[in-house]
Amino acid sequence: MNTMPEFAHTNGAMHADESPQTDHRVLGPANKPTHPMALAPVATPRHSVDGFVQEFLHELNTTQGVTLSASTINDQYKALALTVRNYLMARWLETTRNSIKSKSKAVAYLSAEYLLGRQLGNALLAADLADIAQEGLKQCGIELWQLRAQEVEPGLGNGGLGRLAACFIDSLATMNVPSVGYGIRYEYGIFRQTFVDGRQVEQPDTWLSLGSPWEFPHPEAAVTINFGGTTEKYTDEDGRERTRWLPEWDVQAIPYNYMVPGYLNGRVNTLRLWSAEATRAFDLQIFNSGDYARAVRAQTFAENISKVLYPEDSTPQGKELRLQQQYFFVAASIRDFINQVLGEDFDLHNLSDRIIFQLNDTHPVIGVPELMRVLIDEEGFGWDEAWEVTSKCFAYTCHTLLPEALEVWPTELLGRLLPRHLEIIYAINDRFLEQVRDRFPGDEVRVGRMSIIAEYPERAVRMAHLASVAATKINGVAELHSQLLRDKVLKDFADLWPEKFTNVTNGVTPRRFLRMANYKLSGLLTETIGSGWVTDLERLRELEPCADDPEFREKFREVKAFNKRRLTNLLRARDGIDLPEGHMLDVMVKRLHEYKRQSLKILHVISLYEQVISGKISADEITPRTVVFGAKAAPGYRLAKDTIHLINKVASVVNEDKRLDGRLKVAFPANYNVTLAEKLIPAADLSEQISLAGKEASGTGNMKFALNGALTIGTDDGANVEIRELVGDDHFFLFGMTEPEVEALQAKGYHPGEYYQNNPQLKAAVDLIQSGIFSGGDRGTFDSLTSSWLYHDRFMVFADFDSYIAAQKKVEEKYADQDAWTRSAILNMARTGYFSSDRSMRDYMTRIWNITPDF
Ligand code: 26W
């Protein structure tokens, strides 16, 4: 093969043939260069305003290639990002080197999603540079906030699960835990949502188009990932029966590294996201066949793998490309850890001393047969030896309770894409079912229920079962959820292996969602109890007495008022939405899903409206309130999209109707994302957490609201249960059926039509929709929704309607007493320090990982 470079001379005198890149990729430098100064790999720029300005201008000139006066805001943003990066760089290299050297056990968090949010603010905070940057930029005539506003957030996740991964890696870095996040560098993240005539329209998320200053591509560390083909048996030199996989095609996985800076602790961990590229071998084969066009198409085919994030957030579509994505990033990550961190001569029998792979839901579970394959086919392990290792290296977190959210891959598809893995899965299943039969002789029904392979409606691999069989530990994400996993979803597995099951209640990072998002409140907190709360959130408890201090309450109210003004300004500029002053801000932000029951919230709004226009109440009986929605619907989820349409139509009618005297407004800013959440949550008075009991695994928005001093109206579901226990019943608006009540009603037979007939207020609200008032007179526009409620109502909106309305009355009463309200708001904040993701990480360390922090 001829690889003459296009340019004869590079700077040095190296001849083309001497290039280390000539043929095969090189995993690292062939020789390990050393230098006496190696301990100071990169000089940290000076921590002073002058030093900062110098560095900033240097980046502007040399990397962006512009002078300050000629620079655009994007130039300035990128130069600033690079400047901040430089400050973190020495620490990053040091952290990386130490974690390879220290040989301590590490966590590899395997997640198909990371919903990171903007990076700049977090990096400034972690490096303690915010003030210096602000001052330095001011000297250059630049406002820091304007540059921060320039950043497009990497939206590489759908919702709760992806954001949780981002909070966790922040906590791991802050707590000095040796860890690495692995995932996919989607070229297009979660779609940008727009509204056209009130309907959701999706636009591609081109987050990379203005450049991406936070990532470091490492093409030299690429990993080849195989797909397709067949397997064959052979006898090796020792006369042993072995299997080899003869793949049909492959792609290159290129790692892109991202810094994950700990908060003020000088640690910078790594998030490694994989991007797919065509392999040269693959290209050349086709090029040599003379079919140039086909070769170029092959490239596109390979690059498709990391092209786009699947926007479904609970109903798997069973798409082949999605399985390709999953295998692609997991295989690359396992290979990467073994090669880059452990090194050539590591004895893989001891793998579990050095790593635990945490499976973020079932998406990375194909890693289980992959590790088996590596150990058996590539490393020559026997089955039992390989299983011994594999079954100690994975732990599984389940994030759902909805049966339709559990991933299942048809064996036809899995076998076509990963034939060797399917064989291994069958073999795991055979041995597993033998164990079940041993324990429960004669119980073939149980065997069928537990099998990794489902037979109906088609033969398929149940990924949650595979995960449960392989994992050392299985955890749910809130107490109630973990209990329901044990009692229902994975009951058979809990019967067999009760010791595998545990709970780790979710948490959120106080750095992003309190310190950054609510800097006014942070100031007040720090002024009152010192700054220790940022890394020790339970210390918010010390604020409990402040709830009874009128002066503190006044300051707390001022903070809320400030955050509302800030939101008002943002929504005016961002969406042309005008928030009225002096309203209660009632916020429901989360993915649009039937089980979350945005429909219940909009029925409440419609009911208030109906009561006024029909003269049952007068407008001045309504508590001035603005209801804010934020929600994306999966593009193929009809009912969810219809709900968005309904909310927008209700908004446009209600907001214009003079009879309401401006006392009830609905705002639905499009494209809810992390950036908007950071402005919305701190401004909220009331947090809506109204899922049907037993359906929301945990929720994490609920935690963010409580920590920012909003009161919750919520069901006994997910982490709401724990929030209510901590803040106390007097400071939480509970409503709705409990999970056992839901079960009982289901068992007895649920007839939503009866609730409609027997509840005049509910009937009036539904009838108003059917009158066509929200659809320009057309009575049928929302039939899909109304008939789904009337005849199915899978999530029992009608059954909980009455109780919800009653709880909203209590909200109004309390809100009328601003002192009582503020008191409760302060107590919500003071008592929810438990929901720091630092605490979650501590729980994972002790209950699951058996790991201690590095110091
Ligand atoms: C398309 C397949 C699929 C299936 C499930 C995609 C994504 C999922 C996730 C498990 C959905 C998800 O994000 N679950 C949420 O996870 C949060 C973090 O634990 C919880 O707080 C939420 O309650 C849960 O809905």
mmCIF file of C-alpha atoms in Angstrom, residues 89-401:
data_model
loop_
_atom_site.group_PDB
_atom_site.id
_atom_site.type_symbol
_atom_site.label_atom_id
_atom_site.label_comp_id
_atom_site.label_asym_id
_atom_site.label_seq_id
_atom_site.Cartn_x
_atom_site.Cartn_y
_atom_site.Cartn_z
ATOM 1 C CA MET A 89 -5.030 21.873 31.760
ATOM 2 C CA ALA A 90 -2.147 21.189 34.138
ATOM 3 C CA ARG A 91 -4.574 19.732 36.661
ATOM 4 C CA TRP A 92 -6.169 17.568 34.038
ATOM 5 C CA LEU A 93 -2.899 16.071 32.887
ATOM 6 C CA GLU A 94 -1.903 15.530 36.481
ATOM 7 C CA THR A 95 -5.188 13.849 37.377
ATOM 8 C CA THR A 96 -4.969 11.579 34.351
ATOM 9 C CA ARG A 97 -1.395 10.620 35.049
ATOM 10 C CA ASN A 98 -2.088 9.958 38.709
ATOM 11 C CA SER A 99 -5.082 7.788 38.064
ATOM 12 C CA ILE A 100 -3.088 5.593 35.710
ATOM 13 C CA LYS A 101 -0.205 5.461 38.177
ATOM 14 C CA SER A 102 -2.161 4.954 41.379
ATOM 15 C CA LYS A 103 -3.722 1.651 40.297
ATOM 16 C CA SER A 104 -6.693 2.265 42.543
ATOM 17 C CA LYS A 105 -10.090 0.935 41.604
ATOM 18 C CA ALA A 106 -12.008 3.257 39.309
ATOM 19 C CA VAL A 107 -15.573 3.686 38.157
ATOM 20 C CA ALA A 108 -16.382 3.717 34.476
ATOM 21 C CA TYR A 109 -19.810 5.247 34.083
ATOM 22 C CA LEU A 110 -21.317 3.868 30.878
ATOM 23 C CA SER A 111 -24.099 6.076 29.615
ATOM 24 C CA ALA A 112 -25.577 6.592 26.165
ATOM 25 C CA GLU A 113 -26.556 10.105 27.293
ATOM 26 C CA TYR A 114 -24.938 13.069 29.011
ATOM 27 C CA LEU A 115 -27.105 16.156 29.192
ATOM 28 C CA LEU A 116 -24.260 18.448 30.135
ATOM 29 C CA GLY A 117 -25.596 21.951 29.806
ATOM 30 C CA ARG A 118 -23.263 24.841 29.089
ATOM 31 C CA GLN A 119 -19.643 24.319 30.067
ATOM 32 C CA LEU A 120 -18.182 27.798 30.467
ATOM 33 C CA GLY A 121 -19.880 28.859 33.699
ATOM 34 C CA ASN A 122 -19.117 25.549 35.360
ATOM 35 C CA ALA A 123 -15.465 25.643 34.319
ATOM 36 C CA LEU A 124 -15.096 29.219 35.601
ATOM 37 C CA LEU A 125 -16.640 28.191 38.898
ATOM 38 C CA ALA A 126 -14.527 25.073 39.277
ATOM 39 C CA ALA A 127 -11.327 26.965 38.529
ATOM 40 C CA ASP A 128 -12.303 29.888 40.752
ATOM 41 C CA LEU A 129 -11.970 32.231 37.807
ATOM 42 C CA ALA A 130 -15.392 33.847 37.589
ATOM 43 C CA ASP A 131 -14.449 37.132 39.239
ATOM 44 C CA ILE A 132 -11.100 37.398 37.525
ATOM 45 C CA ALA A 133 -12.648 36.694 34.142
ATOM 46 C CA GLN A 134 -15.414 39.196 34.677
ATOM 47 C CA GLU A 135 -12.960 41.920 35.641
ATOM 48 C CA GLY A 136 -10.446 41.067 32.940
ATOM 49 C CA LEU A 137 -13.083 41.052 30.230
ATOM 50 C CA LYS A 138 -14.494 44.318 31.484
ATOM 51 C CA GLN A 139 -11.068 45.840 30.940
ATOM 52 C CA CYS A 140 -11.370 44.647 27.346
ATOM 53 C CA GLY A 141 -14.811 46.217 27.057
ATOM 54 C CA ILE A 142 -16.578 42.838 27.098
ATOM 55 C CA GLU A 143 -19.396 41.615 29.335
ATOM 56 C CA LEU A 144 -18.835 38.080 30.611
ATOM 57 C CA TRP A 145 -22.532 37.232 30.582
ATOM 58 C CA GLN A 146 -22.728 38.034 26.887
ATOM 59 C CA LEU A 147 -20.038 35.510 26.127
ATOM 60 C CA ARG A 148 -21.685 32.935 28.345
ATOM 61 C CA ALA A 149 -24.921 33.458 26.455
ATOM 62 C CA GLN A 150 -23.091 32.644 23.236
ATOM 63 C CA GLU A 151 -22.489 29.016 24.188
ATOM 64 C CA VAL A 152 -24.709 26.362 22.633
ATOM 65 C CA GLU A 153 -25.246 23.649 25.232
ATOM 66 C CA PRO A 154 -24.276 20.092 24.326
ATOM 67 C CA GLY A 155 -27.701 18.450 24.572
ATOM 68 C CA LEU A 156 -26.468 14.889 24.361
ATOM 69 C CA GLY A 157 -29.364 13.471 26.337
ATOM 70 C CA ASN A 158 -33.124 13.295 26.481
ATOM 71 C CA GLY A 159 -34.044 14.114 30.041
ATOM 72 C CA GLY A 160 -33.617 12.771 33.547
ATOM 73 C CA LEU A 161 -31.274 9.910 32.795
ATOM 74 C CA GLY A 162 -28.857 12.026 30.770
ATOM 75 C CA ARG A 163 -28.870 14.912 33.202
ATOM 76 C CA LEU A 164 -28.286 12.519 36.085
ATOM 77 C CA ALA A 165 -25.146 11.236 34.365
ATOM 78 C CA ALA A 166 -23.893 14.814 34.069
ATOM 79 C CA CYS A 167 -24.574 15.509 37.765
ATOM 80 C CA PHE A 168 -22.841 12.282 38.763
ATOM 81 C CA ILE A 169 -19.613 12.962 36.907
ATOM 82 C CA ASP A 170 -19.522 16.435 38.443
ATOM 83 C CA SER A 171 -19.831 14.936 41.916
ATOM 84 C CA LEU A 172 -17.241 12.247 41.230
ATOM 85 C CA ALA A 173 -14.712 14.876 40.208
ATOM 86 C CA THR A 174 -15.551 17.086 43.169
ATOM 87 C CA MET A 175 -15.226 14.156 45.560
ATOM 88 C CA ASN A 176 -11.887 12.997 44.154
ATOM 89 C CA VAL A 177 -13.186 9.663 42.947
ATOM 90 C CA PRO A 178 -11.081 8.033 40.228
ATOM 91 C CA SER A 179 -13.602 7.755 37.461
ATOM 92 C CA VAL A 180 -14.249 8.189 33.797
ATOM 93 C CA GLY A 181 -17.479 8.800 31.928
ATOM 94 C CA TYR A 182 -17.937 7.014 28.614
ATOM 95 C CA GLY A 183 -20.564 7.897 26.035
ATOM 96 C CA ILE A 184 -21.307 8.960 22.481
ATOM 97 C CA ARG A 185 -20.417 12.231 20.812
ATOM 98 C CA TYR A 186 -23.616 12.693 18.861
ATOM 99 C CA GLU A 187 -23.198 15.142 16.033
ATOM 100 C CA TYR A 188 -26.822 16.139 16.608
ATOM 101 C CA GLY A 189 -28.087 16.193 20.161
ATOM 102 C CA ILE A 190 -31.671 16.392 21.312
ATOM 103 C CA PHE A 191 -33.694 18.226 18.633
ATOM 104 C CA ARG A 192 -34.406 21.919 18.877
ATOM 105 C CA GLN A 193 -38.103 22.372 19.496
ATOM 106 C CA THR A 194 -40.079 25.073 17.778
ATOM 107 C CA PHE A 195 -43.808 25.703 17.668
ATOM 108 C CA VAL A 196 -45.726 26.292 14.454
ATOM 109 C CA ASP A 197 -49.364 27.130 15.078
ATOM 110 C CA GLY A 198 -48.925 25.673 18.522
ATOM 111 C CA ARG A 199 -47.635 22.351 17.245
ATOM 112 C CA GLN A 200 -44.172 21.012 17.945
ATOM 113 C CA VAL A 201 -41.811 21.037 15.011
ATOM 114 C CA GLU A 202 -38.359 19.525 15.413
ATOM 115 C CA GLN A 203 -35.198 21.096 14.086
ATOM 116 C CA PRO A 204 -31.760 19.506 14.078
ATOM 117 C CA ASP A 205 -29.515 20.522 16.943
ATOM 118 C CA THR A 206 -26.345 21.721 15.255
ATOM 119 C CA TRP A 207 -24.433 22.239 18.448
ATOM 120 C CA LEU A 208 -21.042 21.815 16.779
ATOM 121 C CA SER A 209 -21.540 24.352 14.010
ATOM 122 C CA LEU A 210 -19.732 27.268 15.662
ATOM 123 C CA GLY A 211 -16.888 25.080 16.827
ATOM 124 C CA SER A 212 -16.562 23.236 20.064
ATOM 125 C CA PRO A 213 -13.822 24.567 22.298
ATOM 126 C CA TRP A 214 -14.350 22.076 25.125
ATOM 127 C CA GLU A 215 -13.385 18.908 23.333
ATOM 128 C CA PHE A 216 -10.070 17.244 22.547
ATOM 129 C CA PRO A 217 -10.189 14.731 19.700
ATOM 130 C CA HIS A 218 -7.670 11.916 19.877
ATOM 131 C CA PRO A 219 -7.659 10.198 16.492
ATOM 132 C CA GLU A 220 -4.404 8.484 17.398
ATOM 133 C CA ALA A 221 -6.258 6.579 20.128
ATOM 134 C CA ALA A 222 -8.944 5.305 17.778
ATOM 135 C CA VAL A 223 -10.404 1.866 18.367
ATOM 136 C CA THR A 224 -11.734 -0.416 15.650
ATOM 137 C CA ILE A 225 -15.233 -1.741 16.274
ATOM 138 C CA ASN A 226 -16.506 -4.753 14.360
ATOM 139 C CA PHE A 227 -19.981 -5.642 13.201
ATOM 140 C CA GLY A 228 -21.822 -8.366 11.332
ATOM 141 C CA GLY A 229 -20.419 -11.463 9.705
ATOM 142 C CA THR A 230 -20.319 -14.959 11.171
ATOM 143 C CA THR A 231 -18.522 -17.039 13.726
ATOM 144 C CA GLU A 232 -16.497 -20.189 13.298
ATOM 145 C CA LYS A 233 -15.120 -22.880 15.564
ATOM 146 C CA TYR A 234 -11.484 -23.883 15.479
ATOM 147 C CA THR A 235 -8.976 -25.788 17.580
ATOM 148 C CA ASP A 236 -6.096 -23.742 18.951
ATOM 149 C CA GLU A 237 -2.456 -24.797 19.394
ATOM 150 C CA ASP A 238 -3.272 -26.283 22.788
ATOM 151 C CA GLY A 239 -5.977 -28.393 21.247
ATOM 152 C CA ARG A 240 -8.788 -26.352 22.779
ATOM 153 C CA GLU A 241 -12.109 -25.704 21.060
ATOM 154 C CA ARG A 242 -12.327 -21.972 20.413
ATOM 155 C CA THR A 243 -14.627 -19.646 18.551
ATOM 156 C CA ARG A 244 -13.704 -16.701 16.447
ATOM 157 C CA TRP A 245 -15.801 -13.933 15.097
ATOM 158 C CA LEU A 246 -15.370 -13.132 11.417
ATOM 159 C CA PRO A 247 -16.911 -9.692 11.215
ATOM 160 C CA GLU A 248 -18.137 -8.262 7.961
ATOM 161 C CA TRP A 249 -17.536 -4.575 8.506
ATOM 162 C CA ASP A 250 -16.022 -2.204 10.988
ATOM 163 C CA VAL A 251 -15.824 1.421 11.997
ATOM 164 C CA GLN A 252 -13.327 3.538 13.843
ATOM 165 C CA ALA A 253 -14.271 4.918 17.230
ATOM 166 C CA ILE A 254 -12.491 8.224 17.757
ATOM 167 C CA PRO A 255 -12.390 9.435 21.349
ATOM 168 C CA TYR A 256 -13.120 13.043 22.193
ATOM 169 C CA ASN A 257 -12.095 14.010 25.696
ATOM 170 C CA TYR A 258 -13.884 16.569 27.818
ATOM 171 C CA MET A 259 -12.679 18.008 31.080
ATOM 172 C CA VAL A 260 -14.784 17.299 34.136
ATOM 173 C CA PRO A 261 -13.411 19.742 36.678
ATOM 174 C CA GLY A 262 -14.027 19.189 40.363
ATOM 175 C CA TYR A 263 -15.179 22.154 42.371
ATOM 176 C CA LEU A 264 -12.142 24.051 43.669
ATOM 177 C CA ASN A 265 -10.239 20.847 44.361
ATOM 178 C CA GLY A 266 -7.696 20.816 41.589
ATOM 179 C CA ARG A 267 -9.001 17.589 40.147
ATOM 180 C CA VAL A 268 -10.093 17.309 36.550
ATOM 181 C CA ASN A 269 -11.619 14.005 35.500
ATOM 182 C CA THR A 270 -12.347 12.901 31.959
ATOM 183 C CA LEU A 271 -15.500 12.371 29.995
ATOM 184 C CA ARG A 272 -14.683 10.374 26.896
ATOM 185 C CA LEU A 273 -17.215 10.488 24.086
ATOM 186 C CA TRP A 274 -16.818 8.369 20.965
ATOM 187 C CA SER A 275 -17.363 9.501 17.419
ATOM 188 C CA ALA A 276 -17.670 7.099 14.488
ATOM 189 C CA GLU A 277 -15.553 7.298 11.353
ATOM 190 C CA ALA A 278 -15.008 4.970 8.444
ATOM 191 C CA THR A 279 -11.988 2.743 8.794
ATOM 192 C CA ARG A 280 -9.275 3.106 6.236
ATOM 193 C CA ALA A 281 -9.179 -0.601 5.556
ATOM 194 C CA PHE A 282 -12.843 -0.600 4.743
ATOM 195 C CA ASP A 283 -12.458 2.379 2.441
ATOM 196 C CA LEU A 284 -9.480 1.018 0.623
ATOM 197 C CA GLN A 285 -11.088 -2.281 -0.094
ATOM 198 C CA ILE A 286 -13.851 -0.559 -1.933
ATOM 199 C CA PHE A 287 -11.622 2.075 -3.489
ATOM 200 C CA ASN A 288 -9.492 -0.704 -4.896
ATOM 201 C CA SER A 289 -12.547 -2.237 -6.442
ATOM 202 C CA GLY A 290 -12.784 0.997 -8.402
ATOM 203 C CA ASP A 291 -16.157 2.020 -7.062
ATOM 204 C CA TYR A 292 -15.371 5.480 -5.756
ATOM 205 C CA ALA A 293 -18.961 6.480 -5.118
ATOM 206 C CA ARG A 294 -19.570 3.372 -3.070
ATOM 207 C CA ALA A 295 -16.463 4.065 -1.023
ATOM 208 C CA VAL A 296 -17.709 7.517 -0.159
ATOM 209 C CA ARG A 297 -21.090 6.093 0.742
ATOM 210 C CA ALA A 298 -19.379 3.642 3.054
ATOM 211 C CA GLN A 299 -17.897 6.571 4.869
ATOM 212 C CA THR A 300 -21.314 8.074 5.398
ATOM 213 C CA PHE A 301 -22.619 4.728 6.545
ATOM 214 C CA ALA A 302 -19.962 4.490 9.248
ATOM 215 C CA GLU A 303 -20.410 8.058 10.356
ATOM 216 C CA ASN A 304 -24.133 7.526 10.769
ATOM 217 C CA ILE A 305 -23.496 5.637 13.955
ATOM 218 C CA SER A 306 -22.764 8.689 16.056
ATOM 219 C CA LYS A 307 -24.813 11.052 13.923
ATOM 220 C CA VAL A 308 -27.882 11.609 16.058
ATOM 221 C CA LEU A 309 -29.293 11.038 19.516
ATOM 222 C CA TYR A 310 -32.497 9.017 19.483
ATOM 223 C CA PRO A 311 -35.134 11.339 20.874
ATOM 224 C CA GLU A 312 -37.311 8.653 22.468
ATOM 225 C CA ASP A 313 -37.217 8.845 26.185
ATOM 226 C CA SER A 314 -39.115 5.779 27.272
ATOM 227 C CA THR A 315 -40.385 3.768 24.338
ATOM 228 C CA PRO A 316 -37.521 2.042 22.593
ATOM 229 C CA GLN A 317 -37.968 1.904 18.850
ATOM 230 C CA GLY A 318 -35.883 -1.218 18.353
ATOM 231 C CA LYS A 319 -33.932 0.479 15.601
ATOM 232 C CA GLU A 320 -30.875 -1.267 14.283
ATOM 233 C CA LEU A 321 -28.856 1.938 14.348
ATOM 234 C CA ARG A 322 -29.538 2.307 18.053
ATOM 235 C CA LEU A 323 -28.095 -1.115 18.807
ATOM 236 C CA GLN A 324 -25.120 -0.157 16.650
ATOM 237 C CA GLN A 325 -24.677 2.953 18.775
ATOM 238 C CA GLN A 326 -24.855 0.981 21.963
ATOM 239 C CA TYR A 327 -22.337 -1.641 20.942
ATOM 240 C CA PHE A 328 -20.122 0.963 19.324
ATOM 241 C CA PHE A 329 -19.574 3.030 22.437
ATOM 242 C CA VAL A 330 -19.498 0.196 24.933
ATOM 243 C CA ALA A 331 -17.024 -1.931 23.002
ATOM 244 C CA ALA A 332 -14.810 1.098 22.451
ATOM 245 C CA SER A 333 -14.968 1.997 26.137
ATOM 246 C CA ILE A 334 -14.084 -1.468 27.409
ATOM 247 C CA ARG A 335 -11.243 -1.768 24.930
ATOM 248 C CA ASP A 336 -10.084 1.724 25.857
ATOM 249 C CA PHE A 337 -10.017 1.024 29.554
ATOM 250 C CA ILE A 338 -8.127 -2.209 29.134
ATOM 251 C CA ASN A 339 -5.559 -0.773 26.715
ATOM 252 C CA GLN A 340 -5.094 2.772 27.933
ATOM 253 C CA VAL A 341 -5.554 2.506 31.667
ATOM 254 C CA LEU A 342 -4.481 -1.026 32.530
ATOM 255 C CA GLY A 343 -1.813 -1.517 29.907
ATOM 256 C CA GLU A 344 -0.511 -4.543 28.050
ATOM 257 C CA ASP A 345 0.766 -6.680 30.895
ATOM 258 C CA PHE A 346 -2.206 -6.425 33.239
ATOM 259 C CA ASP A 347 -3.666 -9.765 34.265
ATOM 260 C CA LEU A 348 -7.332 -9.495 33.373
ATOM 261 C CA HIS A 349 -8.245 -12.089 35.972
ATOM 262 C CA ASN A 350 -7.939 -9.180 38.384
ATOM 263 C CA LEU A 351 -10.054 -6.797 36.335
ATOM 264 C CA SER A 352 -12.618 -6.275 39.072
ATOM 265 C CA ASP A 353 -9.899 -4.953 41.396
ATOM 266 C CA ARG A 354 -9.450 -2.044 39.037
ATOM 267 C CA ILE A 355 -12.823 -1.254 37.550
ATOM 268 C CA ILE A 356 -16.530 -1.298 38.016
ATOM 269 C CA PHE A 357 -18.646 -0.543 34.948
ATOM 270 C CA GLN A 358 -21.822 1.211 36.030
ATOM 271 C CA LEU A 359 -24.602 0.564 33.502
ATOM 272 C CA ASN A 360 -26.859 3.602 33.149
ATOM 273 C CA ASP A 361 -30.059 1.717 32.392
ATOM 274 C CA THR A 362 -29.979 -1.105 29.856
ATOM 275 C CA HIS A 363 -28.471 0.967 27.038
ATOM 276 C CA PRO A 364 -24.882 -0.246 27.646
ATOM 277 C CA VAL A 365 -25.769 -3.834 28.646
ATOM 278 C CA ILE A 366 -24.331 -5.295 25.454
ATOM 279 C CA GLY A 367 -21.040 -4.658 27.303
ATOM 280 C CA VAL A 368 -21.656 -7.859 29.257
ATOM 281 C CA PRO A 369 -21.321 -10.290 26.326
ATOM 282 C CA GLU A 370 -18.620 -8.025 24.898
ATOM 283 C CA LEU A 371 -16.408 -8.439 27.947
ATOM 284 C CA MET A 372 -17.068 -12.197 27.857
ATOM 285 C CA ARG A 373 -16.039 -12.247 24.206
ATOM 286 C CA VAL A 374 -12.853 -10.307 24.860
ATOM 287 C CA LEU A 375 -11.873 -12.596 27.724
ATOM 288 C CA ILE A 376 -12.744 -15.873 26.003
ATOM 289 C CA ASP A 377 -12.033 -15.303 22.320
ATOM 290 C CA GLU A 378 -9.210 -12.799 22.576
ATOM 291 C CA GLU A 379 -7.587 -13.596 25.909
ATOM 292 C CA GLY A 380 -8.114 -17.334 25.912
ATOM 293 C CA PHE A 381 -10.072 -17.556 29.179
ATOM 294 C CA GLY A 382 -12.298 -20.535 29.861
ATOM 295 C CA TRP A 383 -16.009 -19.843 30.272
ATOM 296 C CA ASP A 384 -16.105 -20.088 34.055
ATOM 297 C CA GLU A 385 -13.010 -17.960 34.460
ATOM 298 C CA ALA A 386 -14.464 -15.317 32.167
ATOM 299 C CA TRP A 387 -17.814 -15.317 33.919
ATOM 300 C CA GLU A 388 -16.111 -15.084 37.296
ATOM 301 C CA VAL A 389 -14.507 -11.825 36.162
ATOM 302 C CA THR A 390 -17.411 -10.423 34.163
ATOM 303 C CA SER A 391 -19.969 -10.973 36.889
ATOM 304 C CA LYS A 392 -17.896 -8.807 39.233
ATOM 305 C CA CYS A 393 -17.324 -5.927 36.829
ATOM 306 C CA PHE A 394 -20.823 -4.604 36.154
ATOM 307 C CA ALA A 395 -23.515 -2.948 38.221
ATOM 308 C CA TYR A 396 -26.913 -2.023 36.820
ATOM 309 C CA THR A 397 -29.092 0.991 37.513
ATOM 310 C CA CYS A 398 -32.687 0.782 36.371
ATOM 311 C CA HIS A 399 -34.414 4.112 35.685
ATOM 312 C CA THR A 400 -37.919 3.177 34.859
ATOM 313 C CA LEU A 401 -41.011 1.270 35.858
#
